[in-house]
C-alpha atoms as a PDB file:
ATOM      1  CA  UNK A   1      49.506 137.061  63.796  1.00  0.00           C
ATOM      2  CA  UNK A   2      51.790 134.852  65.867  1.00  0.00           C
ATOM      3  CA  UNK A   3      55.609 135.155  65.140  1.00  0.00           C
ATOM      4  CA  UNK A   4      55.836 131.632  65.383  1.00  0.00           C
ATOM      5  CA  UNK A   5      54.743 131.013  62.022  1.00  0.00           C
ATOM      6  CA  UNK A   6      57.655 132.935  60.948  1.00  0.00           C
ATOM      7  CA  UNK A   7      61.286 130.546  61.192  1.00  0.00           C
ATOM      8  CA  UNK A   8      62.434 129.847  64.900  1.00  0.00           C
ATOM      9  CA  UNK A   9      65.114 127.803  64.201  1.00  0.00           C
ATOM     10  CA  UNK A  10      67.469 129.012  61.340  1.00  0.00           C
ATOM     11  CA  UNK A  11      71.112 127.663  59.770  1.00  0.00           C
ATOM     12  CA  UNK A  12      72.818 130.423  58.110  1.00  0.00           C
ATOM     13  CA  UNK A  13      75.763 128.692  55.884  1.00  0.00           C
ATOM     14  CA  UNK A  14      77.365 131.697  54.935  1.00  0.00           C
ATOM     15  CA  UNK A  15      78.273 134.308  57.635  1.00  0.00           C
ATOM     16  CA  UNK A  16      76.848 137.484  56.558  1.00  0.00           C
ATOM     17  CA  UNK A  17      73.006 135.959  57.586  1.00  0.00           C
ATOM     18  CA  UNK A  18      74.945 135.084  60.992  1.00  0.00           C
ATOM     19  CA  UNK A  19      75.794 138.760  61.449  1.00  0.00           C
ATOM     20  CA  UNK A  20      72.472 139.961  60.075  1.00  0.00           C
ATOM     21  CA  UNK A  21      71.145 137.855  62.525  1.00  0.00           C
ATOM     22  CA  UNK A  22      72.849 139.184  65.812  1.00  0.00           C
ATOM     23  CA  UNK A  23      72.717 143.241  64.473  1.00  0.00           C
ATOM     24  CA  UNK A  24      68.918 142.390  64.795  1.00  0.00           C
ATOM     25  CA  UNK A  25      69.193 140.795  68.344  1.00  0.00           C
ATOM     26  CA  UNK A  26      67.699 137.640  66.791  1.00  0.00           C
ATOM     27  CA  UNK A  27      70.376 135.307  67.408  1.00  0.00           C
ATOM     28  CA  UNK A  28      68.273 133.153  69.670  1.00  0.00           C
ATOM     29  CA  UNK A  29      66.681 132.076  66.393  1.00  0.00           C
ATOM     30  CA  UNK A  30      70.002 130.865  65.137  1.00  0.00           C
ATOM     31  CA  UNK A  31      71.043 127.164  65.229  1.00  0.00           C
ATOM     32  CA  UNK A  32      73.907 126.743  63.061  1.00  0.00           C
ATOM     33  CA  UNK A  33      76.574 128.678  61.427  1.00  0.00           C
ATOM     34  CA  UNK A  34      79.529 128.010  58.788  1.00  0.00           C
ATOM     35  CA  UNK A  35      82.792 127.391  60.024  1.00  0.00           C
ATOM     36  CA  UNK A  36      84.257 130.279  58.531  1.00  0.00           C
ATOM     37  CA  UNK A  37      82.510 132.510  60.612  1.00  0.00           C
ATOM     38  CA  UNK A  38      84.271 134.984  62.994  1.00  0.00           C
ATOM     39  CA  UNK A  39      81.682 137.954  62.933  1.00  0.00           C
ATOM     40  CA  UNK A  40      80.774 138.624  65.613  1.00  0.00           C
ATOM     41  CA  UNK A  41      83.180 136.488  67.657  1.00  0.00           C
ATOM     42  CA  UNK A  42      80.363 135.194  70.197  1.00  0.00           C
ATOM     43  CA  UNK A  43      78.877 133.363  67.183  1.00  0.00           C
ATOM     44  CA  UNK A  44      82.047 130.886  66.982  1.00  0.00           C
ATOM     45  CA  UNK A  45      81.667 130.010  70.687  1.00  0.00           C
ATOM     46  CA  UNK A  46      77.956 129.983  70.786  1.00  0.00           C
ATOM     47  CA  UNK A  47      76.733 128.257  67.629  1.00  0.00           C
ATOM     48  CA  UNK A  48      77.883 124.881  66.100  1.00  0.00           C
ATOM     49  CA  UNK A  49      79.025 125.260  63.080  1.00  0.00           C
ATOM     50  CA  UNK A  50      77.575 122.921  60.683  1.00  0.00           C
ATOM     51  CA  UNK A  51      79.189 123.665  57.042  1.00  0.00           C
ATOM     52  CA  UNK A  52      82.166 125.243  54.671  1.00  0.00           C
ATOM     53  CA  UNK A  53      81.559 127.700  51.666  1.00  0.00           C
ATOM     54  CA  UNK A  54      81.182 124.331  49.577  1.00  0.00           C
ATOM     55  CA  UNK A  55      80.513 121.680  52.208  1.00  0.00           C
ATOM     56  CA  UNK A  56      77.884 120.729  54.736  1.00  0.00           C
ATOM     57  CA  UNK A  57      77.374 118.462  57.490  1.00  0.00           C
ATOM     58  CA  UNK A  58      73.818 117.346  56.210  1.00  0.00           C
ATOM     59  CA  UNK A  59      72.961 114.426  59.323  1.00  0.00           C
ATOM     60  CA  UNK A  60      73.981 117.472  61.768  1.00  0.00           C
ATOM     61  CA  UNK A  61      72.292 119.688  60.136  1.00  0.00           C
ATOM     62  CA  UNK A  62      69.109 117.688  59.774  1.00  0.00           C
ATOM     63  CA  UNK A  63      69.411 116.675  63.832  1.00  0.00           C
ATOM     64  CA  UNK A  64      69.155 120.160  64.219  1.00  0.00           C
ATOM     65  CA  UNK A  65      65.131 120.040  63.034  1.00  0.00           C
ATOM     66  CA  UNK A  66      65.886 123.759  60.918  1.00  0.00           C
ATOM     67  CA  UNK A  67      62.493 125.528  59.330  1.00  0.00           C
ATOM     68  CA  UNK A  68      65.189 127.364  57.143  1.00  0.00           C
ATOM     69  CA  UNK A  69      68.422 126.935  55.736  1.00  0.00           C
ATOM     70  CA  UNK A  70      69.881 130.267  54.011  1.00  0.00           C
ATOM     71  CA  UNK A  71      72.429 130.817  52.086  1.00  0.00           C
ATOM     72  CA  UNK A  72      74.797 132.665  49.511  1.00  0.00           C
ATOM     73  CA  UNK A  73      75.658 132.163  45.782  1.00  0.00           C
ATOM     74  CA  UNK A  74      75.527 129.398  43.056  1.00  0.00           C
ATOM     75  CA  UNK A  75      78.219 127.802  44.643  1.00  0.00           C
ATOM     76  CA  UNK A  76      76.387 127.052  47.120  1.00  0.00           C
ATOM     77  CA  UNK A  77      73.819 125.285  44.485  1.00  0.00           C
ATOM     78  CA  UNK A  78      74.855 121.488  45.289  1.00  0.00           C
ATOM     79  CA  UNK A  79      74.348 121.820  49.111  1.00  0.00           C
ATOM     80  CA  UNK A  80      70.793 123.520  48.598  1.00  0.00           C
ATOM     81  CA  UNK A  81      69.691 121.004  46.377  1.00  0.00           C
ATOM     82  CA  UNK A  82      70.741 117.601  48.883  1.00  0.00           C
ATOM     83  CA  UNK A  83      69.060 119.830  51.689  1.00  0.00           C
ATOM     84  CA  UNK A  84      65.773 120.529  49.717  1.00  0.00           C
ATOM     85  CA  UNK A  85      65.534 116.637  48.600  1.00  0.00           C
ATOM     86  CA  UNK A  86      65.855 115.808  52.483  1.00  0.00           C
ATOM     87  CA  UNK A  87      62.286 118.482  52.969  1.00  0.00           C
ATOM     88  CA  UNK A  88      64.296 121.414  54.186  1.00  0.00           C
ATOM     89  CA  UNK A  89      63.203 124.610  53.551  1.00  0.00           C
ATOM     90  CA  UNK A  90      66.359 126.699  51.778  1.00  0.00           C
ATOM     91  CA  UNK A  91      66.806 130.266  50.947  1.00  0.00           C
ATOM     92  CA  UNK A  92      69.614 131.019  48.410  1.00  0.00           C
ATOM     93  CA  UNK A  93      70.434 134.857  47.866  1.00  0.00           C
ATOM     94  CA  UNK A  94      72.972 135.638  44.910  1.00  0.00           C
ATOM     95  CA  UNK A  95      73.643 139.238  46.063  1.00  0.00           C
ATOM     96  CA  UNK A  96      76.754 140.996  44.587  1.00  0.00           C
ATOM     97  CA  UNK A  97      76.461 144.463  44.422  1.00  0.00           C
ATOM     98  CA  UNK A  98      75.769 147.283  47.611  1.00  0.00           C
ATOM     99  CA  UNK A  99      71.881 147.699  46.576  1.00  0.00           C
ATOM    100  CA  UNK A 100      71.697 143.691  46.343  1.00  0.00           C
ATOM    101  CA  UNK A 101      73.318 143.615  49.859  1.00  0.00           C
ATOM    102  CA  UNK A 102      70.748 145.865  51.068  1.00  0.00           C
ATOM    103  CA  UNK A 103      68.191 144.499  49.479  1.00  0.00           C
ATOM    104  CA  UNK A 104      69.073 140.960  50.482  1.00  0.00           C
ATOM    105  CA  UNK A 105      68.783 142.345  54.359  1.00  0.00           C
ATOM    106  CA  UNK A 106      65.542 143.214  53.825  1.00  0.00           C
ATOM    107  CA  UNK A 107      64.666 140.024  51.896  1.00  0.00           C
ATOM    108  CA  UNK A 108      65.741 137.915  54.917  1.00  0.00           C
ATOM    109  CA  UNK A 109      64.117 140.005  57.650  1.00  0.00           C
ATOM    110  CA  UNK A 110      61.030 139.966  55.825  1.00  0.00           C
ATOM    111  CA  UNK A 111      61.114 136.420  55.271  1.00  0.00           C
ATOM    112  CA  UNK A 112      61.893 135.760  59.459  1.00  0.00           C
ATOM    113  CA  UNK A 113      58.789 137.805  60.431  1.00  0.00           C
ATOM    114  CA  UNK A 114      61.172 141.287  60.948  1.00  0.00           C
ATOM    115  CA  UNK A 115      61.393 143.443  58.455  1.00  0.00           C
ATOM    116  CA  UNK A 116      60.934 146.663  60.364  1.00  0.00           C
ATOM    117  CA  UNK A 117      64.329 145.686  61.961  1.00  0.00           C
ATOM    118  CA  UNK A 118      65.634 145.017  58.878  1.00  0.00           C
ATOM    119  CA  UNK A 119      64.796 148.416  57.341  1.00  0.00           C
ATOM    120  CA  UNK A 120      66.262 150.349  60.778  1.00  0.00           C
ATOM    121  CA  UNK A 121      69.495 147.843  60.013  1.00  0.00           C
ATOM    122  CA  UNK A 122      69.443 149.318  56.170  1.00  0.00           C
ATOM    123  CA  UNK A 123      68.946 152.909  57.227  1.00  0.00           C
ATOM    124  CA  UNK A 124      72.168 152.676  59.454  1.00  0.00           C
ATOM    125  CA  UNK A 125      74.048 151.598  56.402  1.00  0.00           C
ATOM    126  CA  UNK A 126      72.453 153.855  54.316  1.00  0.00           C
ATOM    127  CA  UNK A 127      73.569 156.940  56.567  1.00  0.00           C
ATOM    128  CA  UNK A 128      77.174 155.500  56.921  1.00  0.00           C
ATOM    129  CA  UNK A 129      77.483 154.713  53.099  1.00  0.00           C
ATOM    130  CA  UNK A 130      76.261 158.379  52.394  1.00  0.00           C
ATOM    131  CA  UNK A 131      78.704 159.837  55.129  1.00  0.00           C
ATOM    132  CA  UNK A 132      81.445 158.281  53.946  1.00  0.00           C
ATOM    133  CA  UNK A 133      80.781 159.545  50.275  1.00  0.00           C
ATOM    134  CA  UNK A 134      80.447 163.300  50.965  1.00  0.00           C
ATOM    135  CA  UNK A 135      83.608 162.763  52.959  1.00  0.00           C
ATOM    136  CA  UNK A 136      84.855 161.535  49.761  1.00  0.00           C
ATOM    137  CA  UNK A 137      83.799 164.054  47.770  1.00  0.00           C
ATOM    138  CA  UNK A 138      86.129 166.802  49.604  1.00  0.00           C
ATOM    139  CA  UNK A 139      89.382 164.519  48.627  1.00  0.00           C
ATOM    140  CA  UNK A 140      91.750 166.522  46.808  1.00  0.00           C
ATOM    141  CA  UNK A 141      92.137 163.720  44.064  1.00  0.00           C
ATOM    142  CA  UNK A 142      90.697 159.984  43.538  1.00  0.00           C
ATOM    143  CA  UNK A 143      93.980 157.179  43.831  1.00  0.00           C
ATOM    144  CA  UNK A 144      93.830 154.642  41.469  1.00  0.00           C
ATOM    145  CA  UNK A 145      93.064 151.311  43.821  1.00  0.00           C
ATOM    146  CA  UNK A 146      93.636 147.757  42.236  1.00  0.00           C
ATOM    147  CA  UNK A 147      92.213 145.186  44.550  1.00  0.00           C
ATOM    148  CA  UNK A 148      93.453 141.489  44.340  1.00  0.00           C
ATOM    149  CA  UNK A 149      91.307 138.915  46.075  1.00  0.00           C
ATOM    150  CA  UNK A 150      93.467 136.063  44.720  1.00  0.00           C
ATOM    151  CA  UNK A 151      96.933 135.639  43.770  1.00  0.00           C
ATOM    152  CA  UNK A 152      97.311 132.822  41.567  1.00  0.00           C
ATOM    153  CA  UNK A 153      96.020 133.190  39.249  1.00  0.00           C
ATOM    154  CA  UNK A 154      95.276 137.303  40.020  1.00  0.00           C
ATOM    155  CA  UNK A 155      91.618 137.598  40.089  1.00  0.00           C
ATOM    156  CA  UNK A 156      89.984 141.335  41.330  1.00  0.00           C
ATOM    157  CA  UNK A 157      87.842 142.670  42.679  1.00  0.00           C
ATOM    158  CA  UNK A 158      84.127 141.505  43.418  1.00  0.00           C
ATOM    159  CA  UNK A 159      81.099 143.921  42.130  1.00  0.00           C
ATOM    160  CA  UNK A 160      80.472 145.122  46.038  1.00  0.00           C
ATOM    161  CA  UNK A 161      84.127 145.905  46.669  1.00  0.00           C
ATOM    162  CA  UNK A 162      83.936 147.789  43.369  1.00  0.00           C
ATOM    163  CA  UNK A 163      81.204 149.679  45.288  1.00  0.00           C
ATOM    164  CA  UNK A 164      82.937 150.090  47.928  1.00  0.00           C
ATOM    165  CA  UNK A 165      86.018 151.529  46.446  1.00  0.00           C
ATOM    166  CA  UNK A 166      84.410 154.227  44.771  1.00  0.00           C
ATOM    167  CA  UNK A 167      82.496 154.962  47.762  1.00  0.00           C
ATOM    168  CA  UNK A 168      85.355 155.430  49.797  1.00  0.00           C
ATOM    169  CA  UNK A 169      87.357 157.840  47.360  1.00  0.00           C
ATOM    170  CA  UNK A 170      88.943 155.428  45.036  1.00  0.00           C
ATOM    171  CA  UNK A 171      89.350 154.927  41.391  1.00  0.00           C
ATOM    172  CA  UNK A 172      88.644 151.576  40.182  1.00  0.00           C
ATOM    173  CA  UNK A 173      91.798 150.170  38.038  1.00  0.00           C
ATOM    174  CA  UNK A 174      89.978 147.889  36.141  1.00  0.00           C
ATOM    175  CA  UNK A 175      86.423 149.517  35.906  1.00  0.00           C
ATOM    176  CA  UNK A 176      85.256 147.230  33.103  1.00  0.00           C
ATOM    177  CA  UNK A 177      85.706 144.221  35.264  1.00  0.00           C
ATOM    178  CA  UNK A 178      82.531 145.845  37.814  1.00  0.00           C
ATOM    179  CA  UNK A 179      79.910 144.363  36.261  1.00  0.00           C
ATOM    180  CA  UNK A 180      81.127 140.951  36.014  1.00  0.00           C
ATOM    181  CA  UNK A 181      79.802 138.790  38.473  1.00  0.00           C
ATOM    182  CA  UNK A 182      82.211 135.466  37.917  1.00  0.00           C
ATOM    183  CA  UNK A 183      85.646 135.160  39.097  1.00  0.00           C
ATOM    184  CA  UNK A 184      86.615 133.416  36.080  1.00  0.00           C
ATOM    185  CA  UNK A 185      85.614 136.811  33.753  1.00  0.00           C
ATOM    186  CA  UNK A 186      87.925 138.486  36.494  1.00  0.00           C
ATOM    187  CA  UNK A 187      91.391 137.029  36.148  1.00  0.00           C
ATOM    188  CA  UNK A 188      94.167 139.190  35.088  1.00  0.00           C
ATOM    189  CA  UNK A 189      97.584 139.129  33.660  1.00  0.00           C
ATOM    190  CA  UNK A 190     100.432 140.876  35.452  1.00  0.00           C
ATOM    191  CA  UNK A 191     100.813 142.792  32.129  1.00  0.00           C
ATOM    192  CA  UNK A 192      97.445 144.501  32.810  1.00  0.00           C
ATOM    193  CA  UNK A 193      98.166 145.311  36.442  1.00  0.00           C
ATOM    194  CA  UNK A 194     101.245 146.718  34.980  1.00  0.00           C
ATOM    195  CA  UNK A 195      99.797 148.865  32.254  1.00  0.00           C
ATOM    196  CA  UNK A 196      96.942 150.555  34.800  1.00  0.00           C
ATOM    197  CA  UNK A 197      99.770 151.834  36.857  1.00  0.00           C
ATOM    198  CA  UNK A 198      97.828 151.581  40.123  1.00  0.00           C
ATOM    199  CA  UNK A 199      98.898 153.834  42.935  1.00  0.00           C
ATOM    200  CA  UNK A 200      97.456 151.690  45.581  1.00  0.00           C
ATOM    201  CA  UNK A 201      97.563 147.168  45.742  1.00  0.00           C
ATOM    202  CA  UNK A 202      94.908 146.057  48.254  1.00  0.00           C
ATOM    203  CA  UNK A 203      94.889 142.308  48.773  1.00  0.00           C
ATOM    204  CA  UNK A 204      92.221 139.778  50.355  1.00  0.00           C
ATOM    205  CA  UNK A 205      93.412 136.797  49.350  1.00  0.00           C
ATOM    206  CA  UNK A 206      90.457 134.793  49.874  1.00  0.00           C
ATOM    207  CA  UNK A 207      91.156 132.823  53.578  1.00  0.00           C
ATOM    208  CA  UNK A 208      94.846 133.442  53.080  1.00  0.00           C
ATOM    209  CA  UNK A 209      97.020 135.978  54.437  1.00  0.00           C
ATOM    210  CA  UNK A 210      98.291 138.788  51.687  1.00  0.00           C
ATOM    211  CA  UNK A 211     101.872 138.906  51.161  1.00  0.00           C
ATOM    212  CA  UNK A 212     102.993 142.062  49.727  1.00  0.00           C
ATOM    213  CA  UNK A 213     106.830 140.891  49.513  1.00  0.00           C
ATOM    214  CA  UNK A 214     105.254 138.215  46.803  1.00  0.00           C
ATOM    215  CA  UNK A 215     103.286 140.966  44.759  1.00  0.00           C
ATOM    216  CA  UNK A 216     106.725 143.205  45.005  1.00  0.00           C
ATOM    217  CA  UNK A 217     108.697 140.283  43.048  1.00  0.00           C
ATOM    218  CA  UNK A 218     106.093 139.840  40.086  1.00  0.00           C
ATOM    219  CA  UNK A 219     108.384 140.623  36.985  1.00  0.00           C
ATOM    220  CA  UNK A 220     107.600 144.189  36.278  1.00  0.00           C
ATOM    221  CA  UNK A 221     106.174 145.157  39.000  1.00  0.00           C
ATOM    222  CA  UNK A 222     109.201 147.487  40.115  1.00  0.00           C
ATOM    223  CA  UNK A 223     107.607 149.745  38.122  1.00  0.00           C
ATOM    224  CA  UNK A 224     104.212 150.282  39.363  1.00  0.00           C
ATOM    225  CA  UNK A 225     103.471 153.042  41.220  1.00  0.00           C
ATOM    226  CA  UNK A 226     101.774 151.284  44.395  1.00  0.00           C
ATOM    227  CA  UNK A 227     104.794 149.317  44.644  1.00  0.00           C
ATOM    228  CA  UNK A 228     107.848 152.044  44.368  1.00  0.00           C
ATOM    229  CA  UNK A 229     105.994 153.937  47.023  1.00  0.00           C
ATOM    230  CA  UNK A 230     105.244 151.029  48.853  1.00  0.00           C
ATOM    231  CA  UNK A 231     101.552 151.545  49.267  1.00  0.00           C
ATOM    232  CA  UNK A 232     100.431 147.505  49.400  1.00  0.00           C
ATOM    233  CA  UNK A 233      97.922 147.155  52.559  1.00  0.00           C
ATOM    234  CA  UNK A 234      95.527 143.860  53.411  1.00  0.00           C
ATOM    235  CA  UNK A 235      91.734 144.033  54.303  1.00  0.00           C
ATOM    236  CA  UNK A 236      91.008 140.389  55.780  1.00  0.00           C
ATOM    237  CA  UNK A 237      89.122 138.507  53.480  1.00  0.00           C
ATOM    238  CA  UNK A 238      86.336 138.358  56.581  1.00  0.00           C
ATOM    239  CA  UNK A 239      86.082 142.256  56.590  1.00  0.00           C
ATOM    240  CA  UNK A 240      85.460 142.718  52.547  1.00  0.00           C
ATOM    241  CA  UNK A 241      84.897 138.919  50.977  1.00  0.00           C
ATOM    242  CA  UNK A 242      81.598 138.524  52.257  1.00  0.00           C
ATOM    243  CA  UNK A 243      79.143 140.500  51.160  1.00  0.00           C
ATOM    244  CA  UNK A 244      77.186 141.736  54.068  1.00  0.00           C
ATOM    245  CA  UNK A 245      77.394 143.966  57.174  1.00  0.00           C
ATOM    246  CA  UNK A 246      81.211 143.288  57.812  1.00  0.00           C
ATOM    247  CA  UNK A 247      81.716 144.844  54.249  1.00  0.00           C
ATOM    248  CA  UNK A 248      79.126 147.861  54.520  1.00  0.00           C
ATOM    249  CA  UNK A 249      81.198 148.976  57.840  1.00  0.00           C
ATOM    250  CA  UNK A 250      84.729 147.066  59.154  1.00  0.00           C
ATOM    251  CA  UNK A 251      85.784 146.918  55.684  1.00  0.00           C
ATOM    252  CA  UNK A 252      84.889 150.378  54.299  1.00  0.00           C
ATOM    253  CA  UNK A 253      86.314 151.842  57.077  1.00  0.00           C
ATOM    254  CA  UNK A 254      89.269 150.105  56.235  1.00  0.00           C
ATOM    255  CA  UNK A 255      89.362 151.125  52.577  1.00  0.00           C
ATOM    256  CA  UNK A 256      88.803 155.124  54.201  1.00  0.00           C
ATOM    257  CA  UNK A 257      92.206 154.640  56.062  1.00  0.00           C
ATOM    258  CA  UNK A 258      94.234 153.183  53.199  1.00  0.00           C
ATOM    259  CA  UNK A 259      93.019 156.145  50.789  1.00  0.00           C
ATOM    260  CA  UNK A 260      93.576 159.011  53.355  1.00  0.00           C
ATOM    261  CA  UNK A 261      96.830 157.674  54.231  1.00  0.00           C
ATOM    262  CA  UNK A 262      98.104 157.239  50.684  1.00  0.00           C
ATOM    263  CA  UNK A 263      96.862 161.059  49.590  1.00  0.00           C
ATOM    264  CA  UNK A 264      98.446 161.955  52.777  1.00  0.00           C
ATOM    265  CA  UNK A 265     101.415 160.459  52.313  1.00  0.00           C
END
């Protein structure tokens, strides 16, 4: 069967089908990226970058004559719509947890014409992910981790940096939130923060830098663990915030570090 009945010319609006993209050495396929993309850096020079998380350039992207438009979440619902009324072909994936990021790489390859790529690029993952949990499993104890992805008001952690956190050795402050898929079911009190006690503050405050002198001055917070042994790190919102291969590898390999060094420590 000839590939070219499968996509040639592809806009990914979020950046995790960018990256997905490249890992498979598929690029050439690509013909326009978001604006927030920075992974991998050749993208930004190479591709033009025809939308936001909740905008899109739709005469651009229409000059660009796509066969398929993908992208990421419900927010995403408005842009999908004006770009399916003007006959393009859109792919929306709602992914949220590790097994939906996995599955939503297979998904996409399959739907491009290369899904045995796609299962070599899950297999990689797979062996990290399962690396990094026996390594876990020889910790001497499990930190408590709260993880803020927005300040005001506090909002934690998504379902795949949940994942994640567990994954690497941590213990989720707020397991019941793990589940929820909406930021708005996700938004905490500094009461709450205060009452879990974390030992460790990680903040990705969601394309904004973290600022751990601000989280110090919250009124109680003096007396939370994480904060009298000053264990407040950042994961860029670009390593951990999308949920793709920038997560699955930059960003649990930063979430390794933070919870050796703070049982270390």
């Amino acid at each position: 069967m000839s590939t070219n009945r499968y996509p040639q010319r592809i806009v990914c609006l979020t950046e995790e089908g960018t990256e997905i993209l490249y890992a498979i050495g598929e690029q050439h396929r690509l013909v326009g990226i978001s604006g927030f993309t920075y992974r991998p850096p050749e993208a930004r020079k190479e591709k033009p970058k025809v939308s936001t998380f909740l905008d899109a350039k739709f005469e651009e992207i229409i000059n660009l004559r796509p066969d398929l438009v993908i992208g990421y979440s419900d927010l995403q619902a408005d842009i999908a719509a004006e770009l399916i009324r003007r006959g393009i072909n859109v792919f929306i994936f709602n992914h949220k947890t590790i097994d939906e990021i996995l599955n939503m790489i297979l998904q996409f390859t399959s739907l491009i014409g290369c899904q045995e790529k796609g299962l070599e690029l899950i297999k990689k993952y797979e062996i990290k992910l399962e690396n990094v949990k026996q390594q876990a499993s020889l910790l001497p104890y499990r930190p408590t981790v709260f993880f803020e992805e927005w300040d005001e008001p506090i909002i934690s952690g998504s379902a795949w940096v949940n994942d994640l956190i567990e994954i690497a050795g941590g213990k989720l402050a707020f397991p019941e939130l793990k589940n929820k898929a909406l930021a708005k079911d996700r938004i905490l009190l500094d009461e709450q923060v205060i009452e879990r006690d974390p030992e460790i503050i990680i903040g990705s405050w969601c394309g904004k830098m973290f600022k751990p002198e601000k989280v110090k001055q919250r009124l109680g917070f003096e007396n939370v663990k994480a904060v009298q042994q000053n264990h407040l790190y950042e994961i860029k919102s670009e390593l951990i915030l999308q949920p793709g291969p920038a997560a699955l590898t930059d960003g649990l390999d930063k979430l390794v570090k933070i919870i050796n060094f703070t049982i270390q420590s």
